[in-house]
PDB file of C-alpha atoms in Angstrom:
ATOM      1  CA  UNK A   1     119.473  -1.273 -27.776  1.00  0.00           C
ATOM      2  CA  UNK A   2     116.163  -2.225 -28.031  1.00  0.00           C
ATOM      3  CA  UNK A   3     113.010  -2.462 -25.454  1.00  0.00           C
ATOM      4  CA  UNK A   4     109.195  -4.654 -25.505  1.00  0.00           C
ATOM      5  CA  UNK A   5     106.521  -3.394 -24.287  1.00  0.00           C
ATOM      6  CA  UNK A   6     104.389  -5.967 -24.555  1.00  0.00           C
ATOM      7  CA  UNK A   7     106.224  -8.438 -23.651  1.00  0.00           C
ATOM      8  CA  UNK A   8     105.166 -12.594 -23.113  1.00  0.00           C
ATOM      9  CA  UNK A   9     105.088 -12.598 -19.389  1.00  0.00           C
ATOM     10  CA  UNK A  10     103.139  -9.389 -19.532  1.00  0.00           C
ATOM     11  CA  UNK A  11     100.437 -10.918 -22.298  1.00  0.00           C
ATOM     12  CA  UNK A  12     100.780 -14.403 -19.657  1.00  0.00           C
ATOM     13  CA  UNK A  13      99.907 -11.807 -16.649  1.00  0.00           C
ATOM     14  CA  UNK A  14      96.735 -10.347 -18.649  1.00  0.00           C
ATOM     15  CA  UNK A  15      95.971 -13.803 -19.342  1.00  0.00           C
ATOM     16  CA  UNK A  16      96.375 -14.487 -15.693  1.00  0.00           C
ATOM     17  CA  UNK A  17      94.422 -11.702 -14.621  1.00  0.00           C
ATOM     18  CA  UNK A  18      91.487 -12.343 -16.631  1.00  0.00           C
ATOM     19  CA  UNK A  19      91.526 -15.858 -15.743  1.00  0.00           C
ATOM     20  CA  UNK A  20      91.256 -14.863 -12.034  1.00  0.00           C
ATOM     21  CA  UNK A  21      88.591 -12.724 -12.768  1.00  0.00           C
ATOM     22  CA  UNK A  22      86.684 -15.414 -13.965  1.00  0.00           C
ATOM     23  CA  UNK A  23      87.204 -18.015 -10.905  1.00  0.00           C
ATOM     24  CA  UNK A  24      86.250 -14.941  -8.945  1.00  0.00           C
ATOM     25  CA  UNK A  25      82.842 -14.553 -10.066  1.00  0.00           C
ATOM     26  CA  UNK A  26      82.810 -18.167 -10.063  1.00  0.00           C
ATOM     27  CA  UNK A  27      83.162 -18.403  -6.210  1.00  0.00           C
ATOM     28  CA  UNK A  28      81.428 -15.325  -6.011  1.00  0.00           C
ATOM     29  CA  UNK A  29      78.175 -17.241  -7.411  1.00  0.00           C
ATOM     30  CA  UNK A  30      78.448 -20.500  -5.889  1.00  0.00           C
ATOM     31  CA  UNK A  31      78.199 -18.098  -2.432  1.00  0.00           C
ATOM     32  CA  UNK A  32      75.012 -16.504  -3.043  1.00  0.00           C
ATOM     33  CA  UNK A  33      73.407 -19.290  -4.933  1.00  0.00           C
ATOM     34  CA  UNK A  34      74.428 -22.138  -2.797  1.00  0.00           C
ATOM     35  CA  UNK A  35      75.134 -24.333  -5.359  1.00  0.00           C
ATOM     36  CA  UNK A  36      78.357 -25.538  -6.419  1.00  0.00           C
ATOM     37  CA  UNK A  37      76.525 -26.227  -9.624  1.00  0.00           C
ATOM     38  CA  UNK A  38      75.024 -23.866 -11.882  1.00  0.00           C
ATOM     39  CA  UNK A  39      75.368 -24.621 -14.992  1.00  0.00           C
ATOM     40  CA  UNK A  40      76.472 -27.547 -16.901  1.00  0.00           C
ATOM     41  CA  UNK A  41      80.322 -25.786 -17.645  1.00  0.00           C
ATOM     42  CA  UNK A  42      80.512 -25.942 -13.814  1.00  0.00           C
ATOM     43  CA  UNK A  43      80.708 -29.683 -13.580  1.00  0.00           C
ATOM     44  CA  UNK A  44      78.731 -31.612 -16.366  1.00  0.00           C
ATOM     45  CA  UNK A  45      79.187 -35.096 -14.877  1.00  0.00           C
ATOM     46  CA  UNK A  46      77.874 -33.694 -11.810  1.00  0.00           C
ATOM     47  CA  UNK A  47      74.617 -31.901 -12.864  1.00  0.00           C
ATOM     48  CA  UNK A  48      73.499 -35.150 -14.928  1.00  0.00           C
ATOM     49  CA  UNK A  49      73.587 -36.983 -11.427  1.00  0.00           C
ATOM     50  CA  UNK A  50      72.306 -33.876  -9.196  1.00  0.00           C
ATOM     51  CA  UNK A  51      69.034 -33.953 -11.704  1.00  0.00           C
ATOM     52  CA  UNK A  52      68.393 -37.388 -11.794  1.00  0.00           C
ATOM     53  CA  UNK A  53      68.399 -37.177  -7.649  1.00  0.00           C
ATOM     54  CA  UNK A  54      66.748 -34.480  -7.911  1.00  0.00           C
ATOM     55  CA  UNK A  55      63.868 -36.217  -9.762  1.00  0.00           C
ATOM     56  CA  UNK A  56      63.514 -38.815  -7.531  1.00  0.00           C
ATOM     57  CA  UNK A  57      63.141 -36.341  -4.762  1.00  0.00           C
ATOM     58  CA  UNK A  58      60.264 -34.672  -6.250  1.00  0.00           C
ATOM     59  CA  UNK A  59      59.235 -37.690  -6.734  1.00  0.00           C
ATOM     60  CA  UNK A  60      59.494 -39.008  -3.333  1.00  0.00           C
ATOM     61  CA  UNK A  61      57.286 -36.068  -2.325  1.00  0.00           C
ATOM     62  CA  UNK A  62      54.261 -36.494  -4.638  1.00  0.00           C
ATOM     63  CA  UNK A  63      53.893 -39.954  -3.500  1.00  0.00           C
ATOM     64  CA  UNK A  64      53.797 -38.961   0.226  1.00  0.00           C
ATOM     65  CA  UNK A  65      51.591 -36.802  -1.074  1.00  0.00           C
ATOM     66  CA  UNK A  66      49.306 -39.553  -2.810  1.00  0.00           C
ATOM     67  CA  UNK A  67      49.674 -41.814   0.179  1.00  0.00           C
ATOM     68  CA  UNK A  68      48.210 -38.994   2.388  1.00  0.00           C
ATOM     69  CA  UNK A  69      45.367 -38.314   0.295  1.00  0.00           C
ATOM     70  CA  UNK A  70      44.538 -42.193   0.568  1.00  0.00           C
ATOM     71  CA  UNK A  71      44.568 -42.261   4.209  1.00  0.00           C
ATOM     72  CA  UNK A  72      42.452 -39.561   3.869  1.00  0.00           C
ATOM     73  CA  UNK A  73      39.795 -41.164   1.688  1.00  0.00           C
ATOM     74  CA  UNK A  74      40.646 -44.336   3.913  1.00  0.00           C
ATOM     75  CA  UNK A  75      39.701 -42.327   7.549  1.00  0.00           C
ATOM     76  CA  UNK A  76      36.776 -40.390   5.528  1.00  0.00           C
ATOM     77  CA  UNK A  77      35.204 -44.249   4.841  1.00  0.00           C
ATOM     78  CA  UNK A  78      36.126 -45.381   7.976  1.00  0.00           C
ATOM     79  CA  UNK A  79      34.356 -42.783   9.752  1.00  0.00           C
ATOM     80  CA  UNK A  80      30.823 -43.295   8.010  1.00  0.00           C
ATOM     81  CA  UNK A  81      31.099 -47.078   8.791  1.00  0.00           C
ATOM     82  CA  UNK A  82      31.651 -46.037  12.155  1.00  0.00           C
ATOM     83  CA  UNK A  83      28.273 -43.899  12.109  1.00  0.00           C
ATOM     84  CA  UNK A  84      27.095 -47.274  10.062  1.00  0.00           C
ATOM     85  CA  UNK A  85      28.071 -49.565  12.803  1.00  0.00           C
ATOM     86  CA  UNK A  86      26.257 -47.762  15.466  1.00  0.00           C
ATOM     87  CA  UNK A  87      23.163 -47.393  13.054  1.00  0.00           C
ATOM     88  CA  UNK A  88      23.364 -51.488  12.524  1.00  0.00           C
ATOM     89  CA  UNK A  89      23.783 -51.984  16.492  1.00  0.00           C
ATOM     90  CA  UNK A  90      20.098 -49.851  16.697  1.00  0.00           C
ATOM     91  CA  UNK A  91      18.501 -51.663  14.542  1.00  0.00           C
ATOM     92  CA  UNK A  92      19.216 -55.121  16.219  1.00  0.00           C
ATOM     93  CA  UNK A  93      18.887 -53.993  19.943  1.00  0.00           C
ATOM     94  CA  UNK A  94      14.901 -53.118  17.776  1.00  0.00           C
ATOM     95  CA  UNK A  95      14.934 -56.148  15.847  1.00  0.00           C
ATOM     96  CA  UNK A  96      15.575 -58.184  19.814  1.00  0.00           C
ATOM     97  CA  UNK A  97      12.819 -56.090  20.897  1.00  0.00           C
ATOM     98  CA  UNK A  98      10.527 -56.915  18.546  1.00  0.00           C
ATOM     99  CA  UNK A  99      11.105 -60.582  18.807  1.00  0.00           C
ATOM    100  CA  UNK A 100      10.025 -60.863  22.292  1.00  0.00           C
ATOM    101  CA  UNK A 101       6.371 -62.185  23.168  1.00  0.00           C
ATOM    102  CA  UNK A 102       5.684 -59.382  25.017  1.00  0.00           C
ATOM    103  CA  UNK A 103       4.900 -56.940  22.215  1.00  0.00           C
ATOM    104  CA  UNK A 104       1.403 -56.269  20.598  1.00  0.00           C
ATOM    105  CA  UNK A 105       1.492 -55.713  17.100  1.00  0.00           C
ATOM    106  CA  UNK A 106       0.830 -52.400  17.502  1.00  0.00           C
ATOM    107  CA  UNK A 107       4.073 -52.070  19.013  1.00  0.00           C
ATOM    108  CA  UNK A 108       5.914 -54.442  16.557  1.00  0.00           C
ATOM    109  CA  UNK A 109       4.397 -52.150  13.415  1.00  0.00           C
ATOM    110  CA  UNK A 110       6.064 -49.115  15.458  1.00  0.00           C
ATOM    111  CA  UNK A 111       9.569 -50.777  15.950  1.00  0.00           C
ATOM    112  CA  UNK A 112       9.017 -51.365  11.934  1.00  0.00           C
ATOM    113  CA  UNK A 113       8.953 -47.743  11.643  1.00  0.00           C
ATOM    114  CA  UNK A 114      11.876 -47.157  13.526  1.00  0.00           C
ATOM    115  CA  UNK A 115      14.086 -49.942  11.729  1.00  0.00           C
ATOM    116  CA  UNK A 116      12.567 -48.112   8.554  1.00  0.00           C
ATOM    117  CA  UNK A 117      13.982 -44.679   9.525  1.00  0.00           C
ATOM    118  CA  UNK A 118      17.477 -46.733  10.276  1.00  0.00           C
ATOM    119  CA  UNK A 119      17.859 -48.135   7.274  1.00  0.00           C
ATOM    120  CA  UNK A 120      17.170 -44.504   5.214  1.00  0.00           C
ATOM    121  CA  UNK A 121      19.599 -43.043   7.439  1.00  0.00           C
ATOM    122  CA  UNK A 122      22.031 -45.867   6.635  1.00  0.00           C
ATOM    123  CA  UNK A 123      21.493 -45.237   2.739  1.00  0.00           C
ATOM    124  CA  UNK A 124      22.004 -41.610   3.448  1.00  0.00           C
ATOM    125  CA  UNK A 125      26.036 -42.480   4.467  1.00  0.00           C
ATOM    126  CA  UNK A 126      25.891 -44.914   1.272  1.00  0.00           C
ATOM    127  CA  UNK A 127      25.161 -41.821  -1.127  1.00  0.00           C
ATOM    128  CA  UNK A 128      26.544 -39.026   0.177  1.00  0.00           C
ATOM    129  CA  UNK A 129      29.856 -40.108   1.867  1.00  0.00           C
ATOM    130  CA  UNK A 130      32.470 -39.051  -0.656  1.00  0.00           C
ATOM    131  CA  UNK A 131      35.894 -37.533  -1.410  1.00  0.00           C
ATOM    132  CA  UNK A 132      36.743 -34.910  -3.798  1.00  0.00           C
ATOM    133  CA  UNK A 133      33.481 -36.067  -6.055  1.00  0.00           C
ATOM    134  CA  UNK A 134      34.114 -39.655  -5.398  1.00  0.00           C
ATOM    135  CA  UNK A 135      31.448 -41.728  -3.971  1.00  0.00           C
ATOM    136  CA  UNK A 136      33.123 -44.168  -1.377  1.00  0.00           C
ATOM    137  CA  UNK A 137      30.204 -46.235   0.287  1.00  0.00           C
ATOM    138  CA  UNK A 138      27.721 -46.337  -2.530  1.00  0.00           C
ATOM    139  CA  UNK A 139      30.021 -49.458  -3.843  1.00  0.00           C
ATOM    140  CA  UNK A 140      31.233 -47.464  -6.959  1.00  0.00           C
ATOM    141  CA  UNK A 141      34.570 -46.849  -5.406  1.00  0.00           C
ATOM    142  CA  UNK A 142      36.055 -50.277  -6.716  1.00  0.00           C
ATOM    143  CA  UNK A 143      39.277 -51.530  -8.109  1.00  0.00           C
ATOM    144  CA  UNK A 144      41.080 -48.245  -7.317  1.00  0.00           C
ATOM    145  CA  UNK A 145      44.676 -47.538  -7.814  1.00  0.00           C
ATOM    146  CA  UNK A 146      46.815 -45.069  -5.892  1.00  0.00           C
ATOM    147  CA  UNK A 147      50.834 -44.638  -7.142  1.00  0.00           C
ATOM    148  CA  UNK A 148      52.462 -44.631  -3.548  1.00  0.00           C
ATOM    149  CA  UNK A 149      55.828 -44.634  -4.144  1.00  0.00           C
ATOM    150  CA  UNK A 150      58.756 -42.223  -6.775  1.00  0.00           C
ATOM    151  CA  UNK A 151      58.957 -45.902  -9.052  1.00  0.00           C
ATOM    152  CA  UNK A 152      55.880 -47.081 -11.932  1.00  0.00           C
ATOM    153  CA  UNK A 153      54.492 -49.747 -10.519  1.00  0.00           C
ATOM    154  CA  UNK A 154      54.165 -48.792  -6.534  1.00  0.00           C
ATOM    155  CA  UNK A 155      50.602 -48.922  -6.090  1.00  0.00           C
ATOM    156  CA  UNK A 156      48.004 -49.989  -4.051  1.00  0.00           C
ATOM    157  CA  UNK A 157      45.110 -51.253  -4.791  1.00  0.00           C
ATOM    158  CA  UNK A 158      41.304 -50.175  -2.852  1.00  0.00           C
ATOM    159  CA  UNK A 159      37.925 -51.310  -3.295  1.00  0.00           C
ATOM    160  CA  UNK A 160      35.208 -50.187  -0.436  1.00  0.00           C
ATOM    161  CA  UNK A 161      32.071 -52.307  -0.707  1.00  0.00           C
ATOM    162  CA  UNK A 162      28.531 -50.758  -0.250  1.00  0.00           C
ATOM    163  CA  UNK A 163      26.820 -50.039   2.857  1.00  0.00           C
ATOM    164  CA  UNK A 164      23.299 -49.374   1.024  1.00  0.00           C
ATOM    165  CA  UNK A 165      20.592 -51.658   2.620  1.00  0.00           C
ATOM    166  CA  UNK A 166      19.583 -53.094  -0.564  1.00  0.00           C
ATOM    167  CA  UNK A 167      23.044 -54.731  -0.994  1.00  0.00           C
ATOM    168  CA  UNK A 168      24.098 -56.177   2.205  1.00  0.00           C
ATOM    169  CA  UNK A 169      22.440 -59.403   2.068  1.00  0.00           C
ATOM    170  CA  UNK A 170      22.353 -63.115   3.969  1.00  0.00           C
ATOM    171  CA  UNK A 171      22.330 -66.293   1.371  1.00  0.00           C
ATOM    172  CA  UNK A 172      19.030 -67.025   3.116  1.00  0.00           C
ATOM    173  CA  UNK A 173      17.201 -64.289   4.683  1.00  0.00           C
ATOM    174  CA  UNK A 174      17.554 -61.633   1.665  1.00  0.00           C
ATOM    175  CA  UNK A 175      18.591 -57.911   2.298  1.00  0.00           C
ATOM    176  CA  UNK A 176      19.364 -55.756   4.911  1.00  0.00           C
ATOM    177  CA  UNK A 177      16.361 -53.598   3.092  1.00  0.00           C
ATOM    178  CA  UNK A 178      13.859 -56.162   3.471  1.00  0.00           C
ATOM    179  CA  UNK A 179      14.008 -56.458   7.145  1.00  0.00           C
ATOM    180  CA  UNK A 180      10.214 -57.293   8.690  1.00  0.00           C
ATOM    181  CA  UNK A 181       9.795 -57.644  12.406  1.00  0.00           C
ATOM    182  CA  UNK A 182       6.046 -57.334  12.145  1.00  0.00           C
ATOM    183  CA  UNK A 183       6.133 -61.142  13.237  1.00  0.00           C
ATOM    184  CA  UNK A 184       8.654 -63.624  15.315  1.00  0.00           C
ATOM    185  CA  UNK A 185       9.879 -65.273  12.336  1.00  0.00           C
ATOM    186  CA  UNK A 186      10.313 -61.803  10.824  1.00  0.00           C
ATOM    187  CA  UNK A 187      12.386 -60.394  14.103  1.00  0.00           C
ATOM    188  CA  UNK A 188      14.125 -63.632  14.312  1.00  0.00           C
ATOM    189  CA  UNK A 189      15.813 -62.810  10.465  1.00  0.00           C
ATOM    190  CA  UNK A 190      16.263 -59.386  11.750  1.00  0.00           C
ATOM    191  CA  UNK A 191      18.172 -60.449  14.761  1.00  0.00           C
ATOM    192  CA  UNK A 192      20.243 -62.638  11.889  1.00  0.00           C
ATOM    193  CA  UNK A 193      20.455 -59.803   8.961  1.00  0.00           C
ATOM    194  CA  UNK A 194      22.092 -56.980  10.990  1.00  0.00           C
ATOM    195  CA  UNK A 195      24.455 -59.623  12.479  1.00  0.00           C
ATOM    196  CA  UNK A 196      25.346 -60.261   9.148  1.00  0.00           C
ATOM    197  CA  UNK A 197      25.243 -56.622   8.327  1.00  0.00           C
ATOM    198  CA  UNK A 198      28.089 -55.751  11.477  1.00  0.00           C
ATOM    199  CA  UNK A 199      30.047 -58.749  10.513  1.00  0.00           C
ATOM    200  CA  UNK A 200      30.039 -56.925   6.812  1.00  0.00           C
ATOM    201  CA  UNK A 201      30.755 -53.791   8.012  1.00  0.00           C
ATOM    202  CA  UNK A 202      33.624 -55.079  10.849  1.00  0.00           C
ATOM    203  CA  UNK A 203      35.911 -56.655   7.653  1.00  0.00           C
ATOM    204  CA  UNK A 204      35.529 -53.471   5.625  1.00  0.00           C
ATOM    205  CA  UNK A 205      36.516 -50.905   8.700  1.00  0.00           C
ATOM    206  CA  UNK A 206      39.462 -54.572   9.482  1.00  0.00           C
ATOM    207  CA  UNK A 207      40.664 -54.007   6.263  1.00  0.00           C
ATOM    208  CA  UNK A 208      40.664 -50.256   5.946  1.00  0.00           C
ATOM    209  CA  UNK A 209      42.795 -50.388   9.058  1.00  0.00           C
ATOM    210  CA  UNK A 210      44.741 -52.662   7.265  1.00  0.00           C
ATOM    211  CA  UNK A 211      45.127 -50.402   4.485  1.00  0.00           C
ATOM    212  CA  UNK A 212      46.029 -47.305   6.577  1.00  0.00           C
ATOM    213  CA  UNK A 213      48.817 -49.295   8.536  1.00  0.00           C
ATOM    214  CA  UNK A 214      50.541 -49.856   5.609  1.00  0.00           C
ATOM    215  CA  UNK A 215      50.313 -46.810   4.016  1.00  0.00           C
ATOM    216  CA  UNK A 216      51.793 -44.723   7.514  1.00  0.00           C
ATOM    217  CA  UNK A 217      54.438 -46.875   7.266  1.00  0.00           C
ATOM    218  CA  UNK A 218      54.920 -46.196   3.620  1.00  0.00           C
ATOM    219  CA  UNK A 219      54.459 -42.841   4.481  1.00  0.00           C
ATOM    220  CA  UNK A 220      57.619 -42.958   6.957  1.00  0.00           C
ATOM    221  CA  UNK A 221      59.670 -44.990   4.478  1.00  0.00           C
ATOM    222  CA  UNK A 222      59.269 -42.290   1.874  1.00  0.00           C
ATOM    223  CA  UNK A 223      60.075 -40.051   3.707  1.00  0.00           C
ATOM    224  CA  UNK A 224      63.445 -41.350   4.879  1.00  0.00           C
ATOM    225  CA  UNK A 225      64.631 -41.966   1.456  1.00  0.00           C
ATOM    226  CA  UNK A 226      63.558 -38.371  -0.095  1.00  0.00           C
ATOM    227  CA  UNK A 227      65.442 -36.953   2.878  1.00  0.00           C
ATOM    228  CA  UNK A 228      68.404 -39.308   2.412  1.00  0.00           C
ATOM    229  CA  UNK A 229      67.976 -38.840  -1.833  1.00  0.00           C
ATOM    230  CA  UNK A 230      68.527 -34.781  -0.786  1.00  0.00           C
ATOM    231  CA  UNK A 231      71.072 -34.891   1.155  1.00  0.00           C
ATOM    232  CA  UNK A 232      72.633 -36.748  -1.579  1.00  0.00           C
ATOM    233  CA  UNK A 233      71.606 -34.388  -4.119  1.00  0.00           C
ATOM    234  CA  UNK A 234      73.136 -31.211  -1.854  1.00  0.00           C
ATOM    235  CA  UNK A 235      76.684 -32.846  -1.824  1.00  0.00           C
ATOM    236  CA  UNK A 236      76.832 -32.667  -5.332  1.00  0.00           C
ATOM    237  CA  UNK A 237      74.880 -29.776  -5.957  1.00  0.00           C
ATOM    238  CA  UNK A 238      75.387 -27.396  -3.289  1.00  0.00           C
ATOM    239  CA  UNK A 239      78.040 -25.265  -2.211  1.00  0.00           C
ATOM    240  CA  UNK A 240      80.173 -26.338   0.742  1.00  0.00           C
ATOM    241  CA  UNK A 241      80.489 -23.117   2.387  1.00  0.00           C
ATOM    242  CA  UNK A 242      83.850 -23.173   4.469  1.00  0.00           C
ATOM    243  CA  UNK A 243      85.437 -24.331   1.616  1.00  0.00           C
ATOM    244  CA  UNK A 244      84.009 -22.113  -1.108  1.00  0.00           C
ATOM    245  CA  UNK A 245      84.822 -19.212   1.380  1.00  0.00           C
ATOM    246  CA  UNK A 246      89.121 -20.935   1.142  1.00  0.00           C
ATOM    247  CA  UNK A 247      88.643 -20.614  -2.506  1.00  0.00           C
ATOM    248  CA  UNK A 248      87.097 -17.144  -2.062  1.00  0.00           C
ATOM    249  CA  UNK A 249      89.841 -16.074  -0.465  1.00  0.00           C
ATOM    250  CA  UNK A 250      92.969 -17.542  -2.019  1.00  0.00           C
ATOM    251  CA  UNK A 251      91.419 -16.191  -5.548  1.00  0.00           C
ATOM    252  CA  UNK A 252      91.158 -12.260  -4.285  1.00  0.00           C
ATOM    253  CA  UNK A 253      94.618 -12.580  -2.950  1.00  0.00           C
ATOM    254  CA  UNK A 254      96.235 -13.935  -6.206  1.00  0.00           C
ATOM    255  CA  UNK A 255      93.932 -11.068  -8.082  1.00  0.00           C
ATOM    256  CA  UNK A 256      95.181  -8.585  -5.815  1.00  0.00           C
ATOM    257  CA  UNK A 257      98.899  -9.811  -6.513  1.00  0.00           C
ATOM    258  CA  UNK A 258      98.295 -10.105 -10.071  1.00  0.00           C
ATOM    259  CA  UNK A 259      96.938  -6.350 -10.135  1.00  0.00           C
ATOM    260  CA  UNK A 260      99.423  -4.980  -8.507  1.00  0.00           C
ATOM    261  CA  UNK A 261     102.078  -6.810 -10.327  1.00  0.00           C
ATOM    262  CA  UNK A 262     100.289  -5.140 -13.739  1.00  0.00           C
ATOM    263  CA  UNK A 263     100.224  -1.970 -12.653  1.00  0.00           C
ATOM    264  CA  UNK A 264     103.765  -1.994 -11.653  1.00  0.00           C
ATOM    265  CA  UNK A 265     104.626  -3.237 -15.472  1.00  0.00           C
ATOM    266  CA  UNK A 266     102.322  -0.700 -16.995  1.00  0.00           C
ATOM    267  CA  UNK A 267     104.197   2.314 -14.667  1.00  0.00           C
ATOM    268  CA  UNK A 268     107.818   0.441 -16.193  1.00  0.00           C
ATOM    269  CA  UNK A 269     105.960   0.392 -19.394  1.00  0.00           C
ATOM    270  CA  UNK A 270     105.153   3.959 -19.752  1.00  0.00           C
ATOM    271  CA  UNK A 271     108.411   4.875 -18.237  1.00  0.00           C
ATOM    272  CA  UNK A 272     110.208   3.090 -21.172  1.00  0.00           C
ATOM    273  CA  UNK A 273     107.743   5.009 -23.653  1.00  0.00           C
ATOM    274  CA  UNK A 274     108.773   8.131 -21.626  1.00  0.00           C
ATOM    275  CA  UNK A 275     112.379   8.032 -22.075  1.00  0.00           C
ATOM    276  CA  UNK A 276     111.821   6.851 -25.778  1.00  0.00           C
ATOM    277  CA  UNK A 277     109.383   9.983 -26.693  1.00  0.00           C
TER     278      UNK A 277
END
């Protein structure tokens, strides 16, 4: 009579057993990773898409990103023309003064004076209002493009014109700059330039406002689809915990049947090799 040790269902068990071992660690990852996906062996198909989502996530979050650091050049611009607009209202409550009869010139070289201190403050905000090095008011900031959305070719465009005396001008009357009110015609064009100069200032803060609108709401849009795009991403990628914790389960069961069933053919095993010796 003859006996095998080794037989095929025994080398099938091993097999078995080793196998098990594997999907063990398997689950056993996926649980304290959270991801379903770790490598491309896991699911190949699935990590291709997972990435690509996963791109236009971070992508999604640099442009909210971009879009807040436009608002914030936007509210930074907005808030100089503001301190413009109430520069502009002084100067024509003085220019109004100036063009009444009842003041001497004496007075009217005075109210000069004052409209000349006005207008340096006013190129002050011109020069020095800025973001991160960037000049916004001095009408350098032209023509600029900001990438808004996770796509090429999402932009928007911003030019900010320039609030420097010497450039705000009427077709007739000159510059803001050259303002006179030394004499009635003189206050008269006054009266005229800094209306011109408000209604200059008004469409620039208008379309600002504009610009801001649009980019909160772009703001809000991106943000909905990076949080939709991720919650797309985390079904493929991610583990699903109640049922990882099934597979957990039903794997260290079989494992512990499989064990025990190969230790009871190793104890037949040597019990065959003990009745042979």
């Amino acid at each position: 009579m003859s006996f095998r040790i080794n037989t095929p269902n025994s080398l099938y068990g091993n097999f078995q057993l080793q196998n098990g071992q594997k999907s063990l660690q398997q689950s056993l990852e996926r649980i304290a990773s959270g991801h379903r996906i770790n490598r491309a062996s896991d699911d190949a198909a699935g990590m291709v898409i997972a990435d690509k989502l996963a791109s236009q996530r971070l992508g999604f979050g640099q442009a909210i990103r971009n879009a807040n650091d436009t608002i914030s050049i936007v509210q930074t611009a907005d808030g100089a023309l503001g301190q413009a607009t109430q520069i502009l209202q002084d100067i024509r409550v003085k220019a109004l003064q100036a063009a009444s009869g009842a003041q001497s010139q004496e007075s009217r070289q005075a109210i000069q004076a004052d409209i000349g201190k006005a207008l340096s403050s006013l190129s002050d905000i011109a020069q020095n209002t800025s973001y991160n090095g960037q000049k916004l008011l001095s009408g350098a900031f032209s023509d600029k493009t900001f990438q808004i959305g996770a796509n090429s070719g999402e932009t928007v465009d911003l030019s900010i014109g320039s609030i420097d005396p010497g450039q705000i001008t009427h077709e007739t009357l000159g510059s803001l700059s050259e303002i006179d009110v030394t004499t009635d015609e003189g206050a008269q064009a006054a009266i005229q330039l800094a209306d011109t100069a408000l209604a200059y200032v008004n469409e620039q803060r208008s379309g600002l406002g504009s610009t801001q609108n649009q980019l909160s709401s772009t703001i809000n849009n991106l943000y909905t689809a990076k949080n939709n795009t991720a919650a797309a991403e985390s079904v493929i990628r991610d583990t699903d915990y109640a049922e990882e914790s099934i597979i957990l389960n039903r794997i260290s069961n079989l494992q512990k049947a499989r064990a025990f069933a190969r230790a009871k053919a190793d104890e037949t095993a040597k019990k065959i090799v003990d009745i042979l010796g």
